[in-house]
Coordinates of C-alpha atoms and ligand atoms in Angstrom, one line a residue:
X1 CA 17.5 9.3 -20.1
X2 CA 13.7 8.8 -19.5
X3 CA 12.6 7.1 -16.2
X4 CA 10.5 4.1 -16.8
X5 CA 10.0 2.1 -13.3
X6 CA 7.4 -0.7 -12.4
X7 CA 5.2 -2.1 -9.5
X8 CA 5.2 -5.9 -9.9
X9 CA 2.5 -7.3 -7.8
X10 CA 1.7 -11.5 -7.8
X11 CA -1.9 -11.4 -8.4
X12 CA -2.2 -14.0 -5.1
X13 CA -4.7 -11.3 -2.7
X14 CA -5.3 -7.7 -2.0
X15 CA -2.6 -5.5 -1.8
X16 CA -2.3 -3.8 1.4
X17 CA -0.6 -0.5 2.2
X18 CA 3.0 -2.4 2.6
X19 CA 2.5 -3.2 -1.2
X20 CA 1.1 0.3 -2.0
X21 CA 4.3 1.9 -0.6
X22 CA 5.8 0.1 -3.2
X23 CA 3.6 1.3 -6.3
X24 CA 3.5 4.8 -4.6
X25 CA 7.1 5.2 -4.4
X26 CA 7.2 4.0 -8.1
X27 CA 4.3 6.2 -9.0
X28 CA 5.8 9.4 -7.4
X29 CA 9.5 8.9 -8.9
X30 CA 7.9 8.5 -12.1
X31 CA 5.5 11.5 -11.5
X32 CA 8.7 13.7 -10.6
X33 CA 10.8 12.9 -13.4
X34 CA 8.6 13.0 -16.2
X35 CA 8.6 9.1 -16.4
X36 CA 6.3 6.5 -17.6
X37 CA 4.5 3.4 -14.8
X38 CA 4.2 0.0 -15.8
X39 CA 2.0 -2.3 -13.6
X40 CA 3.1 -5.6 -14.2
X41 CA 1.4 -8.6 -12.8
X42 CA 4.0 -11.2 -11.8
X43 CA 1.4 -14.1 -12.6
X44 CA 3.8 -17.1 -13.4
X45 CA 2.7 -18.7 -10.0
X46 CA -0.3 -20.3 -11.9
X47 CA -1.7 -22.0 -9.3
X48 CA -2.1 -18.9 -6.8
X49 CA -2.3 -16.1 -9.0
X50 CA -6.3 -15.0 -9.9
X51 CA -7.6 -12.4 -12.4
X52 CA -9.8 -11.1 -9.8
X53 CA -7.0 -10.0 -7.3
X54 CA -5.5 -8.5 -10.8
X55 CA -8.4 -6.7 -11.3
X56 CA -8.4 -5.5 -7.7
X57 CA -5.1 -4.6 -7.6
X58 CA -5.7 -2.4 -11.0
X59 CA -8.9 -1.1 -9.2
X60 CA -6.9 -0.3 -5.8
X61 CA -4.1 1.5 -7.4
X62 CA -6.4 3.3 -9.9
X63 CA -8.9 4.3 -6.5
X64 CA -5.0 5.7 -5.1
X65 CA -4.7 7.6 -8.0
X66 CA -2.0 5.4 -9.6
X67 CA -2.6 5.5 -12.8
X68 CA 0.0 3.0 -15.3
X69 CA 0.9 4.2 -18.4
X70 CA 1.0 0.1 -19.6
X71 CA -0.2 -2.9 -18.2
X72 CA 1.9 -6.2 -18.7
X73 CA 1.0 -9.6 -17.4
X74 CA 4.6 -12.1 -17.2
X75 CA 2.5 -15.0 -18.0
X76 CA 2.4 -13.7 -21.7
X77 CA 5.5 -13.5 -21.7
X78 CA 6.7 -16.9 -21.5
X79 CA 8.6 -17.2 -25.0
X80 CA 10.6 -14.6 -24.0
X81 CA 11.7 -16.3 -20.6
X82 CA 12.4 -19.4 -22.7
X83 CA 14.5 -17.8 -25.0
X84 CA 16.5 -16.0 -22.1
X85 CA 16.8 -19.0 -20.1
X86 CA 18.4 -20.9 -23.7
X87 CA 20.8 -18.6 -24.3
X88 CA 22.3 -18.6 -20.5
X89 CA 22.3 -23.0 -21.3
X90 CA 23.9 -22.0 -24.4
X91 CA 26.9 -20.4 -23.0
X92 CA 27.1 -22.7 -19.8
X93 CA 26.0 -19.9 -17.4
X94 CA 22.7 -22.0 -16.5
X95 CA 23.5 -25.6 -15.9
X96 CA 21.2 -29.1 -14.6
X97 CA 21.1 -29.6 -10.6
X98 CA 19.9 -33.2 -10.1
X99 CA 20.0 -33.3 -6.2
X100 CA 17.4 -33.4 -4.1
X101 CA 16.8 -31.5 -1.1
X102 CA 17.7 -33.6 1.7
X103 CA 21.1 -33.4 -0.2
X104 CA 21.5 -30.6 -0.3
X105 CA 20.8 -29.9 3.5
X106 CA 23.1 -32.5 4.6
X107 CA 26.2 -31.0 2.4
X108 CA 24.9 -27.7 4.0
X109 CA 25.1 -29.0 7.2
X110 CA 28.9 -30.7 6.2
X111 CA 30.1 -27.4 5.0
X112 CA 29.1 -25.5 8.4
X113 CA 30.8 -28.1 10.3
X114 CA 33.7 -27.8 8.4
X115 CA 33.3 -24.0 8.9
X116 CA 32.8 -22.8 5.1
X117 CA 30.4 -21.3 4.3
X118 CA 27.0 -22.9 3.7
X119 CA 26.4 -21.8 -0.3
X120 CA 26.1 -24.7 -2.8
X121 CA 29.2 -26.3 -3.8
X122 CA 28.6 -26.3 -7.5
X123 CA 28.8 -30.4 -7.4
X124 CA 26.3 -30.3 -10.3
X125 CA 28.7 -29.0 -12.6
X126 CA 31.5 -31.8 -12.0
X127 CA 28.7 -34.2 -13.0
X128 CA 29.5 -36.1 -16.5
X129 CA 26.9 -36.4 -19.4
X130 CA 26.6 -40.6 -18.3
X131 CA 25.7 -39.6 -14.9
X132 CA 23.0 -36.7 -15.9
X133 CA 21.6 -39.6 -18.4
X134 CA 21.1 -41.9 -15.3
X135 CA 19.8 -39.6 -13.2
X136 CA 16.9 -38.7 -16.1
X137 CA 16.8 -42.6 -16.5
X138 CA 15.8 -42.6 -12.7
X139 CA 13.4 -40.1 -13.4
X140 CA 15.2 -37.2 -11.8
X141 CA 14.7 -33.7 -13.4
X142 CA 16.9 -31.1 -13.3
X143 CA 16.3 -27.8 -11.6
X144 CA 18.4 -25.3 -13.3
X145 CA 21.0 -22.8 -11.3
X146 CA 22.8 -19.7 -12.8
X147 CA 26.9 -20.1 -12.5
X148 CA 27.4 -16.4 -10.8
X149 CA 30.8 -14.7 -12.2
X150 CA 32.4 -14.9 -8.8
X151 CA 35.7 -16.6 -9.8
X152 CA 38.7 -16.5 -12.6
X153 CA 38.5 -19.5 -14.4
X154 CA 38.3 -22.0 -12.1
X155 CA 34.3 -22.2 -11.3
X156 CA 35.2 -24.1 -7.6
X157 CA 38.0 -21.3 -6.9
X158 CA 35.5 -18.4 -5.8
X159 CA 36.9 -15.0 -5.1
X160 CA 35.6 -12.1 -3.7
X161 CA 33.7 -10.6 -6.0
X162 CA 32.2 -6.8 -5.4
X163 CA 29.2 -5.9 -7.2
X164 CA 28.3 -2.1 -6.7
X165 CA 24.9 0.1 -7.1
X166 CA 24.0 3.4 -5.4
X167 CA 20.7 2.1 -4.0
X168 CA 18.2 5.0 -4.9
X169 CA 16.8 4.9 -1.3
X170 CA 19.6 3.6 0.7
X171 CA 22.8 5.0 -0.9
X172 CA 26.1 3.2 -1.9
X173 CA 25.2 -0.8 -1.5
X174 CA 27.8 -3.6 -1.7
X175 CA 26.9 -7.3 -2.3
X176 CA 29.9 -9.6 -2.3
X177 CA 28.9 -12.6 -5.0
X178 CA 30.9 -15.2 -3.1
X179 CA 29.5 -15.2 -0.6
X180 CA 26.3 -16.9 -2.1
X181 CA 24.7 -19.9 -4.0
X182 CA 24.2 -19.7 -7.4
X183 CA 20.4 -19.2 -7.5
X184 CA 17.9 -21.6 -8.7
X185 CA 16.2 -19.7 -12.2
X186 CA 14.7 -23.1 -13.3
X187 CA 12.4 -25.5 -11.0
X188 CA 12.4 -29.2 -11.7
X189 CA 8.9 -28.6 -13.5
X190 CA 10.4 -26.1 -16.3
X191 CA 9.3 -23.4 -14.1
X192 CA 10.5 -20.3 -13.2
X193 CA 11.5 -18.9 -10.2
X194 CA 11.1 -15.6 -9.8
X195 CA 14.3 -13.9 -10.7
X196 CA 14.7 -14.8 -14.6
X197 CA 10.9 -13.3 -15.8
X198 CA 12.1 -10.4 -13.9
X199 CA 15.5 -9.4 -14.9
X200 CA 14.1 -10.5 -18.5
X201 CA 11.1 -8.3 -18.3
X202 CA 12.9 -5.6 -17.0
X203 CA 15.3 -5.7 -19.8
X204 CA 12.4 -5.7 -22.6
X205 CA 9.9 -3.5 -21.0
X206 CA 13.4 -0.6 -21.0
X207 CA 12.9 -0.3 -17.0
X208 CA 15.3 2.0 -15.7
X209 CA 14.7 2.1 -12.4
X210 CA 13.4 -0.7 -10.0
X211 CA 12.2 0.7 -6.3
X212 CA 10.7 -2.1 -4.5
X213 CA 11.1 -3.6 -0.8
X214 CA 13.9 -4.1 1.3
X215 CA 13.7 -7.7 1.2
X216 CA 15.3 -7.4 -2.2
X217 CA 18.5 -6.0 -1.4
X218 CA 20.4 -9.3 -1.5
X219 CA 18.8 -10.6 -4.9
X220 CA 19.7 -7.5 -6.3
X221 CA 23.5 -8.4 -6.2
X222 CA 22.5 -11.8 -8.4
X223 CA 20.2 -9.9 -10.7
X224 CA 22.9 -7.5 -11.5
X225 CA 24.7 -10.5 -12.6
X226 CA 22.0 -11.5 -14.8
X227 CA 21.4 -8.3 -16.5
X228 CA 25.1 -8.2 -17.5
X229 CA 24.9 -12.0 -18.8
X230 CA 22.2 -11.5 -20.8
X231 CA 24.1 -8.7 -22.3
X232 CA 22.2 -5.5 -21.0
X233 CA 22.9 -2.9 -18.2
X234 CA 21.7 -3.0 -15.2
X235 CA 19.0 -0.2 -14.0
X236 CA 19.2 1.0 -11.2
X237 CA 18.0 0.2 -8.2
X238 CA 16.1 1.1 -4.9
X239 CA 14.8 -1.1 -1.8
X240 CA 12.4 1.3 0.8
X241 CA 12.2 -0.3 3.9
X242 CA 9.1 -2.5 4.7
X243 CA 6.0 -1.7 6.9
X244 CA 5.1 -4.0 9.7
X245 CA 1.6 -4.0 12.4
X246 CA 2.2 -2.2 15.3
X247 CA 3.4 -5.5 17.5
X248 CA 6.0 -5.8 14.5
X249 CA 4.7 -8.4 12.3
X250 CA 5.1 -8.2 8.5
X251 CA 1.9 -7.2 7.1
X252 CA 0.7 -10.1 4.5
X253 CA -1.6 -10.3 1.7
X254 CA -3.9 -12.5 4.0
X255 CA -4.0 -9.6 6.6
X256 CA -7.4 -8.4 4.9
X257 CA -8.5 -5.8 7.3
X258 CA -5.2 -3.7 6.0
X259 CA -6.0 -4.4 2.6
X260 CA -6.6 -1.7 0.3
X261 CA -10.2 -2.8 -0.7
X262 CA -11.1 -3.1 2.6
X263 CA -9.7 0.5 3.6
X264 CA -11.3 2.0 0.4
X265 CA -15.1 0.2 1.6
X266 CA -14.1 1.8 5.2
X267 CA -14.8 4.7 3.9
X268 CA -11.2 6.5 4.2
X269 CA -10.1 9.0 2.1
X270 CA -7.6 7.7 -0.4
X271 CA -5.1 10.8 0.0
X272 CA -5.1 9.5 3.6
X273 CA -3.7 6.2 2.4
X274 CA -1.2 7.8 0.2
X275 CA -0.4 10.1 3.0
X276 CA 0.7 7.4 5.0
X277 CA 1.8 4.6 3.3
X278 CA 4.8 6.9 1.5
X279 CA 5.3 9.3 4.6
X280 CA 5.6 6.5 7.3
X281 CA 9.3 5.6 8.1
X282 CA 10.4 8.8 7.0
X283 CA 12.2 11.4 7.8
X284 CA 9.3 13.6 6.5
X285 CA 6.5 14.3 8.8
X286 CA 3.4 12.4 8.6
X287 CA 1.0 15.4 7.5
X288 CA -2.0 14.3 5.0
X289 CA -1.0 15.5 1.3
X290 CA -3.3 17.3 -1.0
X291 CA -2.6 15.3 -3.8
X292 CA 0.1 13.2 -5.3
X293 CA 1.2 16.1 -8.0
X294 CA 2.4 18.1 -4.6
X295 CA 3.6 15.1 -2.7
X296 CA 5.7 14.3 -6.3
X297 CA 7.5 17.6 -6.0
X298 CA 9.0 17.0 -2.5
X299 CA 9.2 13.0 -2.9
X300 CA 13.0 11.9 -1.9
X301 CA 13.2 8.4 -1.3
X302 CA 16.4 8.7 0.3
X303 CA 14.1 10.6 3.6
X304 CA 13.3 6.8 4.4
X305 CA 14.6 5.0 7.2
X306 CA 16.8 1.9 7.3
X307 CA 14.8 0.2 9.7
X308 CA 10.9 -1.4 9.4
X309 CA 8.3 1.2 9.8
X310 CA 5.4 0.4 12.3
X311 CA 1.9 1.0 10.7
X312 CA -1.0 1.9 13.0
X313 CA -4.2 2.3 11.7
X314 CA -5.1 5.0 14.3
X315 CA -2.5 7.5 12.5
X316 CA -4.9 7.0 9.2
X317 CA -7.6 8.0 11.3
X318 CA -6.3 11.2 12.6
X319 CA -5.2 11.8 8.5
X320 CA -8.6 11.3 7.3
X321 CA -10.3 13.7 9.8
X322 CA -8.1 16.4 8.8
X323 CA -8.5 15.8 4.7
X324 CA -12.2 15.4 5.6
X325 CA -12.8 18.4 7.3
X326 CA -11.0 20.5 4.5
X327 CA -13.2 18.6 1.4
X328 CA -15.5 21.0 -0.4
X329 CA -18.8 19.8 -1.4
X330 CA -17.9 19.5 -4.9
X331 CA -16.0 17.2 -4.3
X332 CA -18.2 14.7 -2.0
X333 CA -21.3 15.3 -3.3
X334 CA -21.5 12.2 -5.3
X335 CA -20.6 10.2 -2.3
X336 CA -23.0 12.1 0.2
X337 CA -25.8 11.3 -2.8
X338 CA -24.6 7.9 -2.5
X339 CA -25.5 7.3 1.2
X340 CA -29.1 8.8 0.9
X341 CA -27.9 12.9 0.9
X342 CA -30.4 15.0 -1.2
X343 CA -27.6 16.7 -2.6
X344 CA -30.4 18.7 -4.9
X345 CA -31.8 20.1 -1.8
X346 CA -30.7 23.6 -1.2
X347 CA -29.5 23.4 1.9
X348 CA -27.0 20.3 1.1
X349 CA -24.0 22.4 0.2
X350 CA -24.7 24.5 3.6
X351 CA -25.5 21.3 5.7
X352 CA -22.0 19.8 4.7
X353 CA -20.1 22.8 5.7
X354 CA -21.7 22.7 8.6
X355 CA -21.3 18.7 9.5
X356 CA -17.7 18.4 8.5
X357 CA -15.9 18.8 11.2
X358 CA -18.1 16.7 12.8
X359 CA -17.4 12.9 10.7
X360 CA -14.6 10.8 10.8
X361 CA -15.8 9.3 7.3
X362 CA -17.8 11.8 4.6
X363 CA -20.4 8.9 4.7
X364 CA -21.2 9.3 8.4
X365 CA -22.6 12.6 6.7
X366 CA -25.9 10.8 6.3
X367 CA -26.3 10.4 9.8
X368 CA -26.7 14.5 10.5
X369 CA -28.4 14.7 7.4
X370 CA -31.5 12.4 8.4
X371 CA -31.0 14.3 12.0
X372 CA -31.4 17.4 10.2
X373 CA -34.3 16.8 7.9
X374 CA -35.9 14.0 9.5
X375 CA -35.7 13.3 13.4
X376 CA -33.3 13.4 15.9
X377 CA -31.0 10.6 17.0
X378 CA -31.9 8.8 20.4
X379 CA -28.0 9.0 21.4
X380 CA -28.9 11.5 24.5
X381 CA -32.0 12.2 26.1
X382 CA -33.5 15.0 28.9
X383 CA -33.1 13.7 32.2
X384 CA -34.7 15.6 35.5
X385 CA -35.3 19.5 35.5
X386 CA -33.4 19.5 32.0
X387 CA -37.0 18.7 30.6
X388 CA -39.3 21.1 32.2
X389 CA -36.4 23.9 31.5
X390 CA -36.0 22.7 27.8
X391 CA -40.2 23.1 27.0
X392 CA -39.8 26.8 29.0
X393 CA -36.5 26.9 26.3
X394 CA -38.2 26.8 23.5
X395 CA -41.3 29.1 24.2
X396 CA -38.7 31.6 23.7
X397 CA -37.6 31.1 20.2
X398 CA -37.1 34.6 19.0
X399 CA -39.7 35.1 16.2
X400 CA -39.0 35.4 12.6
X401 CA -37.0 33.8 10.4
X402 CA -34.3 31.7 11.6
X403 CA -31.0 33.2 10.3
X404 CA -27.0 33.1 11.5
X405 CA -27.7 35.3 14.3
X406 CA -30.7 33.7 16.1
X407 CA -29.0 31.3 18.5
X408 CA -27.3 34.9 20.1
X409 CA -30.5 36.0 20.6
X410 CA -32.7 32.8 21.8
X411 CA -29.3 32.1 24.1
X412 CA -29.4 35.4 25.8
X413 CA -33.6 35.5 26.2
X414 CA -33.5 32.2 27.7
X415 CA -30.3 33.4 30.4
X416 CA -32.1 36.3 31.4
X417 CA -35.4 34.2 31.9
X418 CA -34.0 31.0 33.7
X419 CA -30.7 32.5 34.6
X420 CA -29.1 28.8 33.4
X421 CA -25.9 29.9 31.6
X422 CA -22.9 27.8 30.0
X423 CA -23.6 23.9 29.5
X424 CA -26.5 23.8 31.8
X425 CA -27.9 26.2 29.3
X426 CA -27.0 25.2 25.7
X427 CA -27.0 21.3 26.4
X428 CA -30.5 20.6 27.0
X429 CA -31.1 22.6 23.8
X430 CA -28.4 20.2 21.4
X431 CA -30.4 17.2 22.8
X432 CA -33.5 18.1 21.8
X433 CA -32.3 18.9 18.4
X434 CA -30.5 16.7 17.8
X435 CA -30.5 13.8 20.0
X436 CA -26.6 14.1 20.8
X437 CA -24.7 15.7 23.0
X438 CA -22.0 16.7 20.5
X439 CA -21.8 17.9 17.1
X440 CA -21.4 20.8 15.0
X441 CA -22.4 24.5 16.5
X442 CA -26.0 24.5 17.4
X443 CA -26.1 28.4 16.2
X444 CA -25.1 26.9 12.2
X445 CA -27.7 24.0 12.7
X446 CA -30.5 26.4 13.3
X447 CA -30.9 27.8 10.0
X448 CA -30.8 24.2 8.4
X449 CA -33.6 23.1 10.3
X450 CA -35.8 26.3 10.2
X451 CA -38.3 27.7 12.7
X452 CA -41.1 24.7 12.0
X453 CA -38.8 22.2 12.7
X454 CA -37.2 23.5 15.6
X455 CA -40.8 24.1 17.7
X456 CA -41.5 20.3 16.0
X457 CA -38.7 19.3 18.3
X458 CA -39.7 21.3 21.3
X459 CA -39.8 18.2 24.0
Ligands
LIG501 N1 6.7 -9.9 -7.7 C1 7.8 -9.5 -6.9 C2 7.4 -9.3 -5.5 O1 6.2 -9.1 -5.3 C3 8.4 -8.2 -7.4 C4 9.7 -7.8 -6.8 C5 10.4 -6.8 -7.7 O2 9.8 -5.7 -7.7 O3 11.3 -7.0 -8.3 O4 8.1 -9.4 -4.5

């Protein structure tokens, strides 16, 4: 059997890496199995849901490297929904709920008192054809609820009723039907919760395997229902655990500084954000990936843990340094042109090699590149004897060109003539090149700035 999964996003914000564990997990189960990606935008929420967070979410995942083999929006897919929803009216498994919900909290409330437990009581179903008429008469509509198979033949004579999957993440799973309300598919507007479009979609689009959050779990025991009364199999299933901020709040679509848009205009690498969003709350360590074909090969989602996985931006920080320092120049050069790097000057490919290991982000590039070919910063400057000793310094430039080997010798002419060694030596020298005190070794910054430019910057 082929493996066809989705992400469903609702187009309502920016995805953050919370929802990118999802399509990543998704994306990487499809990769490893040969399997086809469907994004589909869970759009039926018309009021909240937006093209343009569609459109982000399609630019996000494509800036990730998730790349969907179909694109399907539910909101075009509401004939189908209808005619899912009529067949389970049809055979009695989705019936009319007229009560309102101050009703239904107070025969909540009766129930726990009475020590039963507080699922809905099917009352709705007792109620006779006259009594539905005067209730529409009133100008009551009914919500609609889906009778769940967890009894013989008597529908208020529940009994335990075991519904089984082997959870793709977290192993065996057992969800016990009576224990809950028959859930609501059908608002009092005609609309649908969540739950129908799903199971429906899922069923036409030929999805075989559905990985998505833990919050899930316990619809999943209602959906399976659904599946088999609409007549299909269900797929199967997975729920990853969820990431949360570092003081263990859930991350939300309105926390925009973790968005993925936001991350991506930071300036981080995207192979850091993959990195981190799949490898946090694993049993894997957090190490940055070279690309999602190699993290593909290894992926088990079965390495993640049960509990909630804390998400600190600093960790993405320590992942992008060490993909940054590894990029070649191939493959930033673009991006250095982008922020003002000559990358047609011959000394680009050299200067980036050089700077590297020096930038958090490949754009702070164009920092050391307008220090290299223009001025130096004003981050440090010569204080006391460091001046006079810096002019005497530079008087002894070896002569000739300036080449791998000239900081050796211009180091060990200005020890044996000022008898300065060690910091006291070289760090007068990096400020008046550069205007820092740190950055990448003075003896590979020579030969990008050449012998005019180093006397230009004698102090
Ligand atoms: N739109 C749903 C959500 O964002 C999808 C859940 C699912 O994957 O089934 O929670």
């Amino acid at each position: 059997m082929s493996v066809t999964v989705r992400f469903a996003p609702s187009p309502t914000g920016n995805i953050h890496i919370g929802n990118v564990r999802t399509a990543l997990f998704n994306w990487l189960y499809a990769l490893k199995h040969g399997g086809s990606f469907i994004l589909r935008f869970d759009d039926t929420d018309v009021a909240r849901s937006k093209q343009e967070y569609a459109d982000q979410i399609a630019a996000d995942l494509d800036w990730l490297g998730v790349r969907p083999h179909r694109v399907e929006y539910q909101s075009k897919r509401g004939a189908a929904h209808d005619a899912a929803a009529e067949k389970l009216k049809q055979s009695g498994l989705l019936y009319p709920c007229y009560e309102t919900a101050e009703e239904l909290e107070r025969r909540r409330k009766i129930r726990l008192s009475r020590r039963l437990p507080p699922v809905y009581g099917r009352e709705a179903l007792k109620l006779a054809d006259e009594e539905k008429t005067a209730f529409e008469a009133e100008g009551r509509k009914p919500h609609w609820r889906f009778l769940l198979p967890n009894f013989a033949n008597d529908p208020f004579e529940t009994q335990r009723t075991e519904i089984h999957w082997d959870d793709v993440v977290r192993g065996p799973q057992t969800v016990d039907l009576a224990s809950m309300s028959d859930p609501v598919l059908v608002r009092e507007d005609g609309s649908y919760l969540y739950t129908l479009p799903s199971v429906v979609d899922d069923i036409d689009l030929g999805v075989t395997h559905v990985i998505r959050g833990d919050d899930h779990v316990t619809n999943t025991g209602a959906q399976i229902a659904l599946f088999r009364a609409l007549g299909s199999e269900a797929p199967a299933f997975g729920h990853h655990n969820l990431l949360t901020t570092t003081t263990g709040e859930g991350l939300s679509k309105r926390s925009g500084a973790l968005s993925i848009k936001a991350l991506h205009k930071a300036g981080y690498e995207s192979m850091a954000v993959v990195s981190l969003a799949v490898l946090i709350g694993t049993s894997e360590a957090v190490a940055a990936a070279p690309s999602l074909e190699v993290m593909a090969e290894s992926f088990d989602p079965s390495s993640s843990s049960k509990s909630a996985a804390k998400f600190d931006p600093a960790e993405l920080d320590v992942l992008n340094r060490q993909i940054v320092h590894q990029l070649p120049f191939e493959t930033v050069a673009a991006r250095l042109a982008a922020v003002g790097v000559d990358t047609g000057d011959p000394r680009a490919e050299g200067f980036w090699t050089v700077i590297r290991a020096n930038v958090e982000k490949v754009e702070d590039a164009a920092d050391w590149w307008a220090i290299v070919t223009q001025a130096p910063a004003t981050d440090a400057v010569l204080e006391g004897d460091d001046l006079a000793y810096a002019r005497e310094a530079f008087d002894l430039l070896p002569d000739g060109e300036v080449g791998e080997a000239t900081w050796g010798e211009w180091t060990s002419a200005v020890k044996s003539a000022t008898g300065r060694k060690g910091r006291a030596l070289f760090m007068p020298l990096r400020i008046a090149l550069t205007g820092r005190s740190s950055g990448p070794e003075i003896a590979d910054l020579l030969p990008l700035l050449g012998r005019e430019e180093i006397l230009g910057r004698r102090p």
